[in-house]
Short mmCIF file of C-alpha atoms and ligand atoms in Angstrom, two decimals:
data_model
loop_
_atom_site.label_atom_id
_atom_site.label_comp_id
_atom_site.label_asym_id
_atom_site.label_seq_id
_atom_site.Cartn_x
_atom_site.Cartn_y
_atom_site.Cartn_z
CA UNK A 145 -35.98 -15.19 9.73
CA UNK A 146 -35.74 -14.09 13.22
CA UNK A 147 -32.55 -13.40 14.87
CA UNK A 148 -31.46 -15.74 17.12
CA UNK A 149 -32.42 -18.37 14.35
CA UNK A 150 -30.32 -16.16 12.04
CA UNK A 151 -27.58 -16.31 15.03
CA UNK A 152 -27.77 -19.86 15.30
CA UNK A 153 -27.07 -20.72 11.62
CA UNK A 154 -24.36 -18.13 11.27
CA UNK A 155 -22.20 -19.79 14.34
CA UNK A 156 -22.93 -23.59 12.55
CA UNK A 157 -21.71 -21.84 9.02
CA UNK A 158 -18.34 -20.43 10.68
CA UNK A 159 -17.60 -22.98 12.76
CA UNK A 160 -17.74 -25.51 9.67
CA UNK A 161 -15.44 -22.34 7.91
CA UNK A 162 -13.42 -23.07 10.77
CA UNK A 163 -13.70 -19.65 11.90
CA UNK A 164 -12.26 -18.97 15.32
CA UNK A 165 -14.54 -17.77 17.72
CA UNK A 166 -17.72 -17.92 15.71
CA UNK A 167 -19.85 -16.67 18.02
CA UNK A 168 -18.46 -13.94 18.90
CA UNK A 169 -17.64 -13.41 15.01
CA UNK A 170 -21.51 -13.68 14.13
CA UNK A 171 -22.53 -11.32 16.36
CA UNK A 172 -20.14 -8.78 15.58
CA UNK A 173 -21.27 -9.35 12.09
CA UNK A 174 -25.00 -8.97 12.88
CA UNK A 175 -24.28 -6.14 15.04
CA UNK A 176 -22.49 -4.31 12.03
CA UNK A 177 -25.52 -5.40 9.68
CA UNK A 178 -28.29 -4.11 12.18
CA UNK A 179 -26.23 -1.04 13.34
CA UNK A 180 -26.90 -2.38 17.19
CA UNK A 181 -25.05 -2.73 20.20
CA UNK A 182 -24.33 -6.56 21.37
CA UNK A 183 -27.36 -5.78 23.80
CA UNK A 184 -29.56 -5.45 21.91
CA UNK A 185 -29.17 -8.85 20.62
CA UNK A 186 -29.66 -10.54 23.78
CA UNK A 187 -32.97 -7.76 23.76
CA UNK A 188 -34.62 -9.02 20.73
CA UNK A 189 -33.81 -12.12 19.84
CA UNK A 190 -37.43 -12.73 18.11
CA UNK A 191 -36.70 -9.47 16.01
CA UNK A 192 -37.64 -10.68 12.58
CA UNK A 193 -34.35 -9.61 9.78
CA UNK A 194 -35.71 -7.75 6.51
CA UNK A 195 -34.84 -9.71 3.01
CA UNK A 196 -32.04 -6.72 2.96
CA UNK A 197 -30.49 -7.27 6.24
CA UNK A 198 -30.49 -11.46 5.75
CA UNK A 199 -28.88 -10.88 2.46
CA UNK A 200 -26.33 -8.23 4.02
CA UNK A 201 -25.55 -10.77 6.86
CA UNK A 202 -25.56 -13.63 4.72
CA UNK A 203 -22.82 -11.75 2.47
CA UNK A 204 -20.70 -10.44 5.75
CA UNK A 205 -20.48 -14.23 6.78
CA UNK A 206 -19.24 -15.38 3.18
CA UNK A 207 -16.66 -13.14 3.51
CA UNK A 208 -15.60 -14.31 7.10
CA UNK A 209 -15.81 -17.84 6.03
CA UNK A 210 -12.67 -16.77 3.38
CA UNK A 211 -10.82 -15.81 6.58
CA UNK A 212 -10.97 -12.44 6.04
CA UNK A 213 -10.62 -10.64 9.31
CA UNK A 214 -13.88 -9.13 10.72
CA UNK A 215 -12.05 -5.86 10.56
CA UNK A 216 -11.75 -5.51 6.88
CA UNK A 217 -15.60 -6.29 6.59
CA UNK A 218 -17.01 -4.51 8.90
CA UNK A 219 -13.84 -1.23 8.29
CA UNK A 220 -13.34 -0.49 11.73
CA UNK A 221 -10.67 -0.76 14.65
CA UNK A 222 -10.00 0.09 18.06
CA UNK A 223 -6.52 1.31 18.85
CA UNK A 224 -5.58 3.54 21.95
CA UNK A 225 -9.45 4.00 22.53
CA UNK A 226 -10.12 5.66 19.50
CA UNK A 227 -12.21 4.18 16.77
CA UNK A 228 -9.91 3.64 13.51
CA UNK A 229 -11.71 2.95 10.08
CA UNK A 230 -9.62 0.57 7.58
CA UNK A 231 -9.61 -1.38 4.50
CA UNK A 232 -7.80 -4.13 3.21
CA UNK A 233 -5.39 -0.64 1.95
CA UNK A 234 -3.79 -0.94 5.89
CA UNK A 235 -2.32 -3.08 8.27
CA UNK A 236 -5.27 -3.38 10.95
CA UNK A 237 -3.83 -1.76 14.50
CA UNK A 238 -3.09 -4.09 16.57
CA UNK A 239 -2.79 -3.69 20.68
CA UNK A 240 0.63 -4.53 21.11
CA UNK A 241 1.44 -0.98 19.12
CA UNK A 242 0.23 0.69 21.81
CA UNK A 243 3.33 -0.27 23.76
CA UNK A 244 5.23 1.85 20.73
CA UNK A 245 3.19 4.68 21.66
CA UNK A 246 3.20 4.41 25.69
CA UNK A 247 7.33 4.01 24.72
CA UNK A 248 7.20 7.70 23.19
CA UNK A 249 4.42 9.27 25.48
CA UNK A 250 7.19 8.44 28.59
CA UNK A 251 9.76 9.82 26.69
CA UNK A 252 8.31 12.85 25.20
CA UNK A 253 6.94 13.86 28.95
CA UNK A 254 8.63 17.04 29.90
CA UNK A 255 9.06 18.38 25.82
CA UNK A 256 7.04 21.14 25.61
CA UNK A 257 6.33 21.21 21.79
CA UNK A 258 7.81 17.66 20.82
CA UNK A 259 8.46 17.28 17.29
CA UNK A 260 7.70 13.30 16.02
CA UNK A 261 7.20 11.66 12.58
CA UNK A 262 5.72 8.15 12.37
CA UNK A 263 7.21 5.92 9.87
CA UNK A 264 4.88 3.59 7.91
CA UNK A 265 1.75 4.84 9.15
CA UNK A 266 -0.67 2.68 7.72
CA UNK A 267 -4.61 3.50 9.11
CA UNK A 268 -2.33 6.30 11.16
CA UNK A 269 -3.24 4.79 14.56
CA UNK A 270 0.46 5.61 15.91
CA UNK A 271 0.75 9.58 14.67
CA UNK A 272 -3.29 10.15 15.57
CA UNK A 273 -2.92 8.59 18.91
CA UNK A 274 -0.03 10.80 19.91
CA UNK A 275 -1.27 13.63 18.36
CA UNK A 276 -3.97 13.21 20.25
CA UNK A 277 -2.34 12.21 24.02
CA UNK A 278 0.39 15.71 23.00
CA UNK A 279 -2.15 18.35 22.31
CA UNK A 280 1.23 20.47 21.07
CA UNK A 281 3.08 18.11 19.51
CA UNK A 282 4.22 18.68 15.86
CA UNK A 283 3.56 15.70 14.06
CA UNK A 284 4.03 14.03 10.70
CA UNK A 285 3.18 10.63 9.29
CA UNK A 286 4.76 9.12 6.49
CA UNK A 287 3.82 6.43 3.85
CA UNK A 288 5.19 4.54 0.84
CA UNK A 289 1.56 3.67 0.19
CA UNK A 290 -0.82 6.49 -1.41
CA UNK A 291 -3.92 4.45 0.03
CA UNK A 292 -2.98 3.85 3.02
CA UNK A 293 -2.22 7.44 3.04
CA UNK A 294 -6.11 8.15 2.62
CA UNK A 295 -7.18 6.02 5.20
CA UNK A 296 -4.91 7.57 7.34
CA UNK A 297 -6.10 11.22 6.51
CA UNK A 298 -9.86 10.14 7.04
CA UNK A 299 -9.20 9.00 10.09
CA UNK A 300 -7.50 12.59 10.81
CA UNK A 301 -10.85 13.70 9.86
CA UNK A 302 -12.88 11.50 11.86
CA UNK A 303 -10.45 11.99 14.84
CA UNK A 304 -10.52 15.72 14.62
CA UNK A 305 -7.10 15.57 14.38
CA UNK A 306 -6.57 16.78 10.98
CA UNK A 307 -4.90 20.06 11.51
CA UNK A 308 -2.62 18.44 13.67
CA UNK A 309 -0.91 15.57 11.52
CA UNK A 310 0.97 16.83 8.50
CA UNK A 311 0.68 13.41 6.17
CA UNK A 312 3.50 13.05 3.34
CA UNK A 313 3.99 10.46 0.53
CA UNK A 314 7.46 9.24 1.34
CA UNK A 315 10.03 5.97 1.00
CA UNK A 316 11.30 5.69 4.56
CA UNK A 317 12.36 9.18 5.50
CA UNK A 318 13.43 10.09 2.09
CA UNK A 319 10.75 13.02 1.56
CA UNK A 320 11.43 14.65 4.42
CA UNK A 321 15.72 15.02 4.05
CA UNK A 322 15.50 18.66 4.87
CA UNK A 323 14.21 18.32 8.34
CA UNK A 324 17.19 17.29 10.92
CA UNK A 325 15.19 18.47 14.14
CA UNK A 326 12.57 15.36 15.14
CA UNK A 327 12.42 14.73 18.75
CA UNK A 328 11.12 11.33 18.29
CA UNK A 329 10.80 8.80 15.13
CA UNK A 330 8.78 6.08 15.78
CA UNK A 331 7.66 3.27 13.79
CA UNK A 332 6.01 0.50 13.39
CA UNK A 333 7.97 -0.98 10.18
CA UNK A 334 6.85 -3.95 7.90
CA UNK A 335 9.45 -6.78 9.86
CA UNK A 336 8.90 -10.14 8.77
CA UNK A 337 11.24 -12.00 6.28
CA UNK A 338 10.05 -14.00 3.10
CA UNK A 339 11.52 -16.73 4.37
CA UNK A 340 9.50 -16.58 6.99
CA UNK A 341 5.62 -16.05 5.53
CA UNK A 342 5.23 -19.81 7.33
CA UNK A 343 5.21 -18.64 10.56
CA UNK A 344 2.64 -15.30 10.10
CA UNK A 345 -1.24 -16.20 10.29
CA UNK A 346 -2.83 -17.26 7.18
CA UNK A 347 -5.18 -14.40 7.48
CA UNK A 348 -2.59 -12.01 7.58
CA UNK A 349 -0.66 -13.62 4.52
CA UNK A 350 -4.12 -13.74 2.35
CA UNK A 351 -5.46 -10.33 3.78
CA UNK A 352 -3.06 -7.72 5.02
CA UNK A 353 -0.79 -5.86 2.69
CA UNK A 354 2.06 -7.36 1.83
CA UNK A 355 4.27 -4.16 1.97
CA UNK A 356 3.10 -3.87 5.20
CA UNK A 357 3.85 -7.20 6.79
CA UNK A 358 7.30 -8.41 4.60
CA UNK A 359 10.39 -6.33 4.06
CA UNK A 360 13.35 -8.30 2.13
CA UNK A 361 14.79 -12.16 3.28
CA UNK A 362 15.13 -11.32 6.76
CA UNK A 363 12.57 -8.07 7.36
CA UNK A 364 15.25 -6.04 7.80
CA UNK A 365 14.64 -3.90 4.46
CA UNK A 366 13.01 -1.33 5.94
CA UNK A 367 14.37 -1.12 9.57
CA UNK A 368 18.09 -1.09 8.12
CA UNK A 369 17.46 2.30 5.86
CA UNK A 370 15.12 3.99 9.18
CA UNK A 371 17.93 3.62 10.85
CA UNK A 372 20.38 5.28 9.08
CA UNK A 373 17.75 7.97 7.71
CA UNK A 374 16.72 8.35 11.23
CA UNK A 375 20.02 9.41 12.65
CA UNK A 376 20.06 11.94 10.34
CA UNK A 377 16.55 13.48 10.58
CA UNK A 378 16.62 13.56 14.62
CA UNK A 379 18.20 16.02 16.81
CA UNK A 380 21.26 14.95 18.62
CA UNK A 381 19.75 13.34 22.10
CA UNK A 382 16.60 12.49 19.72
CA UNK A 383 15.08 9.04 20.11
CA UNK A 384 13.84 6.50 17.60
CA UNK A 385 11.79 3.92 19.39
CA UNK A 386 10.66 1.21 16.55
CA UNK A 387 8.07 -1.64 17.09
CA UNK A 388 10.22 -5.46 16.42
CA UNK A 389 9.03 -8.91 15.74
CA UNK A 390 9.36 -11.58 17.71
CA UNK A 391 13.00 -12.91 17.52
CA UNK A 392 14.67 -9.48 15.47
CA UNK A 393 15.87 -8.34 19.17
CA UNK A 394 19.57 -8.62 17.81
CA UNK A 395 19.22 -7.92 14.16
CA UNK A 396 17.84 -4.31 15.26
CA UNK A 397 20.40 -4.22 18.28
CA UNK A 398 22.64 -4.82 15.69
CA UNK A 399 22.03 -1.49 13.49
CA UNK A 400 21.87 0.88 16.41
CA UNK A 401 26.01 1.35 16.36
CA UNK A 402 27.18 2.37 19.85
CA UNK A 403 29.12 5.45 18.33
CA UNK A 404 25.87 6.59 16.60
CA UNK A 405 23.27 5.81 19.54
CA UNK A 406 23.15 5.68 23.08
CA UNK A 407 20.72 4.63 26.14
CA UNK A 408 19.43 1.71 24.19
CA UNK A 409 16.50 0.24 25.51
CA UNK A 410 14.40 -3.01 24.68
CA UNK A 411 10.41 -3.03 26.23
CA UNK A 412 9.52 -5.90 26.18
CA UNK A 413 4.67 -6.77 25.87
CA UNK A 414 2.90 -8.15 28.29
CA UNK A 415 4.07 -11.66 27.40
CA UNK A 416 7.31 -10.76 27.92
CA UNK A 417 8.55 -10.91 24.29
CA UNK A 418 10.95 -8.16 23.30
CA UNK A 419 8.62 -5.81 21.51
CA UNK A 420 10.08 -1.62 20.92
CA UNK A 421 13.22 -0.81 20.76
CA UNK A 422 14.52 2.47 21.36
CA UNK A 423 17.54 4.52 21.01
CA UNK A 424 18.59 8.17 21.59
CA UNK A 425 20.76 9.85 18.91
CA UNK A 426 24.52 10.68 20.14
C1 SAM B 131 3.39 -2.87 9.90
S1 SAM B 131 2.53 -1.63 8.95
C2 SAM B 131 2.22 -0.46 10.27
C3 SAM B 131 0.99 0.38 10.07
C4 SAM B 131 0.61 1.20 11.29
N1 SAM B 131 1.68 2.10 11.66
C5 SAM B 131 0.28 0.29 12.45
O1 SAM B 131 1.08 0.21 13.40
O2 SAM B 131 -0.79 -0.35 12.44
C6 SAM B 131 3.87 -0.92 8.05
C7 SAM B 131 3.54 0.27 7.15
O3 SAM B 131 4.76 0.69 6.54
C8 SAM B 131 4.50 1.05 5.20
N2 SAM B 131 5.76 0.90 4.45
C9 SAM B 131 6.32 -0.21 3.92
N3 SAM B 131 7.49 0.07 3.33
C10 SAM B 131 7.70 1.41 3.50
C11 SAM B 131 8.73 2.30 3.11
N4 SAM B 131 9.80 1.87 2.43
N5 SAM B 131 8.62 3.60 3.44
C12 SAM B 131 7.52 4.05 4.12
N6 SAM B 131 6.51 3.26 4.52
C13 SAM B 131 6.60 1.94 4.21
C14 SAM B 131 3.40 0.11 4.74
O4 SAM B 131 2.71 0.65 3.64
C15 SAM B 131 2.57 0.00 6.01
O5 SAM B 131 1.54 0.97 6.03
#
């Protein structure tokens, strides 16, 4: 079959999926099948596919019209301009994160040798992009998640980053009770409440891990204990800037008790909607 033909019958097969965006869906697809640039697409659009390819598109596009997200298929992610590989093991990065990690880049400016752990790192898109941005930094990611902990270390790897990130196996901050010196926690914390699955995307219900979307009846079952553990691991005048879901604005502001924390700030994304909050440690 030749490409665009190939094209043609993958946009009718998502759209009846009800895919959104199928276009642009089958040709990321048949861009990850072929190994090509978008381009070359538009190049060769009487390219005739091998039996191999058609069947490997043909099985990418099954798997899109489930609703799982292009990401998991084709195991990659941008995130602060660095490519990101991930399974269905971690959360895929999204690009309001990045406003977590321009939050701590402003902060961190004139530390020589900041000292930061990332809580929850998932694919370790937070801890690799500072890492990267504070070429002395010391910096640790933690996980509850032994998989996610792989990805994350790969990426390392990939990144060339791997002698800079110390990764550790840990329940919040629990692993790491011995260390009361961090300049900067950050985190980007499961946040969303049971009782509130209705109101996340389908495809992130069905596809993303569930430890690292829900935490407790009202999300707060991680947030509450990081925290707490945070004030404890971070120097005094430390911050801990966490990433919030829509609405939790109070709920967090709640936790951060004005004899514990000071210069408590709220950034809000570019729609406006409070999205980091962060606090320095009395
Ligand atoms: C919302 S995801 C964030 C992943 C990544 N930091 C990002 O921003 O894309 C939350 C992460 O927290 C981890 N997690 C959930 N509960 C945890 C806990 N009690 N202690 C440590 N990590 C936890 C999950 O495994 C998941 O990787």
């Amino acid at each position: 079959m030749q490409l665009k033909h190939a094209l043609a019958s993958a946009v009718e097969r998502l759209e009846a999926a009800e895919v959104g965006s199928p276009r642009m869906n089958a040709e990321v697809l048949l861009m990850f099948v072929l190994g090509v640039h978008r381009a070359y697409l538009y190049a060769h659009p009487e390219r005739e596919l091998t039996p191999e390819e058609e069947a490997r598109y043909d099985e990418a596009l099954a798997q899109r019209a489930t609703g799982m997200p292009s990401q998991y298929i084709i195991g990659h992610q941008e995130f602060w301009g660095l490519d990101f590989v991930v399974s269905p093991a971690v959360l895929i990065p999204r690009p309001e994160t990045e406003h977590l990690v321009e939050t701590v880049l402003e902060l961190a400016c004139d530390l020589p040798r900041p000292k930061i752990v990332d809580v929850g790192t998932g694919s370790g898109c937070i801890a690799l992009a500072l890492a990267h941005e504070l070429k002395h930094a010391e910096v640790y990611a933690v996980d509850v998640s032994s998989a996610a902990l792989e990805i994350a270390s790969a990426n390392a790897a990939r990144l060339q980053l791997d002698g800079r990130v110390r990764f550790v196996q840990s329940d919040v901050l629990k692993a790491l009770a011995v260390h009361h010196d961090f300049d900067f926690i950050a985190s980007n914390p499961p946040y969303v409440g049971f009782g509130e699955a209705d109101k996340v995307q389908k495809s992130v219900r069905d596809f993303e891990p569930r430890m690292a979307v829900f935490a407790g009846e009202r999300g707060l079952d991680v947030i509450a204990p990081l925290v707490q553990q945070a004030h404890k691991a971070l120097k005094p005048g430390g911050w801990l800037a966490v990433e919030i879901g829509y609405s939790m604005r109070d709920a967090v502001l709640n936790l951060l008790h004005p004899t514990m924390w000071e210069d408590v700030r709220v950034v809000p994304d570019l729609q406006g909607i409070p999205r980091v909050v962060a606090a320095r440690k009395r």
